[in-house]
Amino acid sequence: MTIKKKRASRKPRVARPRNAGTMTESAFWSFIRSALRQKSRFWKPILQCKLAARRPYKGPNKRQKYEYLCNECGKWYQEKKINVDHICPAGSLNCAQDLPGFVERLFCEVDNLQVLCEKCHDVKTKSEKNGKG
Ligand SMILES: [Zn+2]
């Protein structure tokens, strides 16, 4: 008689129904999410929002031409320290049902956008995540 090895109780394998059997459902949706976010970098209202918050910089750094006003703390920052924030956040994209709302909110007009500094943006993002949990 052959002794059957008792299988270690493994977690059931995650199904990979997407992309020729190579992608899980959640990998697929994060792939779509990042593709859409990439496109939003060239969305004109985002550029509009940045231009509206900008003024010529007159400080000691010769290579800095402009500075940007944070809509939350009211201080001025260099370009790499600011984010264009969705006032009403684009939210999660985890399934097909999320898609229409996500696209509508991500590709919004300038009235739903604001410039925030890194600090204020962090605070807002964290409070949004906590609010959902
Ligand atoms: Zn700020």
CSV table of C-alpha atoms and ligand atoms in Angstrom, one decimal:
chain,number,residue,atom,x,y,z
A,1,MET,CA,0.0,0.0,0.0
A,2,THR,CA,1.2,3.4,-0.8
A,3,ILE,CA,1.2,6.0,1.9
A,4,LYS,CA,-0.4,9.1,0.8
A,5,LYS,CA,1.4,12.1,2.0
A,6,LYS,CA,-0.9,14.4,3.9
A,7,ARG,CA,-1.0,17.7,2.1
A,8,ALA,CA,-0.1,20.6,4.2
A,9,SER,CA,-3.2,22.8,4.4
A,10,ARG,CA,-2.5,25.3,1.8
A,11,LYS,CA,-4.4,28.4,1.1
A,12,PRO,CA,-6.5,27.9,-2.0
A,13,ARG,CA,-4.7,29.4,-4.9
A,14,VAL,CA,-5.8,32.8,-6.0
A,15,ALA,CA,-7.6,32.6,-9.3
A,16,ARG,CA,-5.9,34.3,-12.2
A,17,PRO,CA,-8.7,34.9,-14.7
A,18,ARG,CA,-7.1,38.0,-16.4
A,19,ASN,CA,-4.4,38.5,-19.0
A,20,ALA,CA,-4.1,35.0,-20.3
A,21,GLY,CA,-4.2,33.5,-16.9
A,22,THR,CA,-1.3,35.6,-15.5
A,23,MET,CA,-3.2,38.2,-13.5
A,24,THR,CA,-5.4,38.1,-10.4
A,25,GLU,CA,-8.5,40.2,-10.3
A,26,SER,CA,-6.8,42.7,-8.0
A,27,ALA,CA,-3.6,42.9,-10.1
A,28,PHE,CA,-5.8,43.6,-13.1
A,29,TRP,CA,-7.6,46.5,-11.5
A,30,SER,CA,-4.5,48.1,-10.2
A,31,PHE,CA,-3.1,47.8,-13.7
A,32,ILE,CA,-6.1,49.7,-15.1
A,33,ARG,CA,-6.0,52.2,-12.2
A,34,SER,CA,-2.4,53.1,-12.9
A,35,ALA,CA,-3.0,53.4,-16.6
A,36,LEU,CA,-5.8,55.9,-16.0
A,37,ARG,CA,-3.8,57.8,-13.5
A,38,GLN,CA,-1.0,58.1,-16.0
A,39,LYS,CA,-3.3,59.7,-18.5
A,40,SER,CA,-4.6,62.1,-15.9
A,41,ARG,CA,-1.1,63.7,-15.8
A,42,PHE,CA,-1.9,65.4,-19.2
A,43,TRP,CA,-5.4,66.4,-18.2
A,44,LYS,CA,-5.7,70.2,-18.8
A,45,PRO,CA,-7.7,71.1,-15.7
A,46,ILE,CA,-4.8,69.8,-13.7
A,47,LEU,CA,-2.4,72.1,-15.5
A,48,GLN,CA,-4.9,75.0,-15.1
A,49,CYS,CA,-5.1,74.4,-11.4
A,50,LYS,CA,-1.3,74.6,-11.1
A,51,LEU,CA,-1.1,77.8,-13.2
A,52,ALA,CA,-3.7,79.4,-11.1
A,53,ALA,CA,-1.8,78.7,-7.9
A,54,ARG,CA,1.6,79.9,-9.2
A,55,ARG,CA,3.5,83.2,-8.9
A,56,PRO,CA,7.0,84.2,-9.9
A,57,TYR,CA,9.6,83.2,-7.3
A,58,LYS,CA,11.8,86.0,-6.0
A,59,GLY,CA,13.9,84.1,-3.4
A,60,PRO,CA,17.6,83.2,-3.4
A,61,ASN,CA,17.4,80.0,-5.5
A,62,LYS,CA,18.4,81.2,-9.0
A,63,ARG,CA,17.1,78.0,-10.7
A,64,GLN,CA,13.6,78.3,-9.2
A,65,LYS,CA,11.3,80.4,-11.4
A,66,TYR,CA,7.9,79.9,-9.8
A,67,GLU,CA,6.3,79.0,-6.5
A,68,TYR,CA,2.9,77.5,-5.7
A,69,LEU,CA,0.4,78.3,-3.0
A,70,CYS,CA,-1.0,75.5,-0.9
A,71,ASN,CA,-4.7,75.8,-0.6
A,72,GLU,CA,-4.7,74.4,2.9
A,73,CYS,CA,-1.9,76.0,4.9
A,74,GLY,CA,-1.5,79.1,2.7
A,75,LYS,CA,2.3,78.8,2.3
A,76,TRP,CA,4.3,78.9,-0.9
A,77,TYR,CA,6.3,75.9,-2.2
A,78,GLN,CA,8.5,74.9,-5.1
A,79,GLU,CA,6.9,72.8,-7.8
A,80,LYS,CA,8.2,69.4,-6.7
A,81,LYS,CA,6.8,69.9,-3.2
A,82,ILE,CA,3.2,70.3,-4.3
A,83,ASN,CA,0.4,68.0,-5.5
A,84,VAL,CA,-2.7,68.7,-7.4
A,85,ASP,CA,-5.4,67.2,-5.2
A,86,HIS,CA,-8.9,66.0,-6.1
A,87,ILE,CA,-11.1,67.7,-3.6
A,88,CYS,CA,-13.6,64.9,-4.1
A,89,PRO,CA,-11.2,62.0,-4.3
A,90,ALA,CA,-11.3,59.6,-7.2
A,91,GLY,CA,-11.7,56.8,-4.7
A,92,SER,CA,-11.1,53.1,-5.2
A,93,LEU,CA,-11.1,51.0,-8.3
A,94,ASN,CA,-11.4,47.4,-7.4
A,95,CYS,CA,-14.0,46.1,-9.8
A,96,ALA,CA,-16.0,46.9,-12.9
A,97,GLN,CA,-18.7,48.7,-11.0
A,98,ASP,CA,-16.2,51.2,-9.6
A,99,LEU,CA,-15.1,52.2,-13.1
A,100,PRO,CA,-17.6,54.8,-14.2
A,101,GLY,CA,-17.5,56.8,-11.0
A,102,PHE,CA,-13.7,56.5,-10.8
A,103,VAL,CA,-13.2,57.9,-14.3
A,104,GLU,CA,-15.7,60.7,-13.8
A,105,ARG,CA,-14.0,61.8,-10.6
A,106,LEU,CA,-10.4,61.4,-11.8
A,107,PHE,CA,-11.0,63.3,-15.0
A,108,CYS,CA,-12.8,66.2,-13.4
A,109,GLU,CA,-12.8,69.9,-14.1
A,110,VAL,CA,-10.7,72.5,-12.4
A,111,ASP,CA,-13.4,73.3,-9.8
A,112,ASN,CA,-12.8,69.9,-8.1
A,113,LEU,CA,-9.0,70.5,-8.0
A,114,GLN,CA,-6.7,72.2,-5.6
A,115,VAL,CA,-3.0,72.6,-5.0
A,116,LEU,CA,-1.7,71.1,-1.8
A,117,CYS,CA,1.8,70.9,-0.3
A,118,GLU,CA,3.2,67.4,0.5
A,119,LYS,CA,2.3,67.7,4.1
A,120,CYS,CA,-1.3,68.9,3.7
A,121,HIS,CA,-1.8,66.3,1.0
A,122,ASP,CA,-0.5,63.5,3.3
A,123,VAL,CA,-2.9,64.6,6.0
A,124,LYS,CA,-5.8,64.6,3.7
A,125,THR,CA,-5.0,61.2,2.1
A,126,LYS,CA,-4.6,59.6,5.5
A,127,SER,CA,-7.9,61.0,6.8
A,128,GLU,CA,-9.7,59.8,3.7
A,129,LYS,CA,-8.3,56.3,4.2
A,130,ASN,CA,-9.2,56.3,7.9
A,131,GLY,CA,-12.7,57.5,7.1
A,132,LYS,CA,-13.4,54.5,4.8
A,133,GLY,CA,-12.1,52.0,7.4
B,1,ZN,ZN,0.1,72.9,2.9
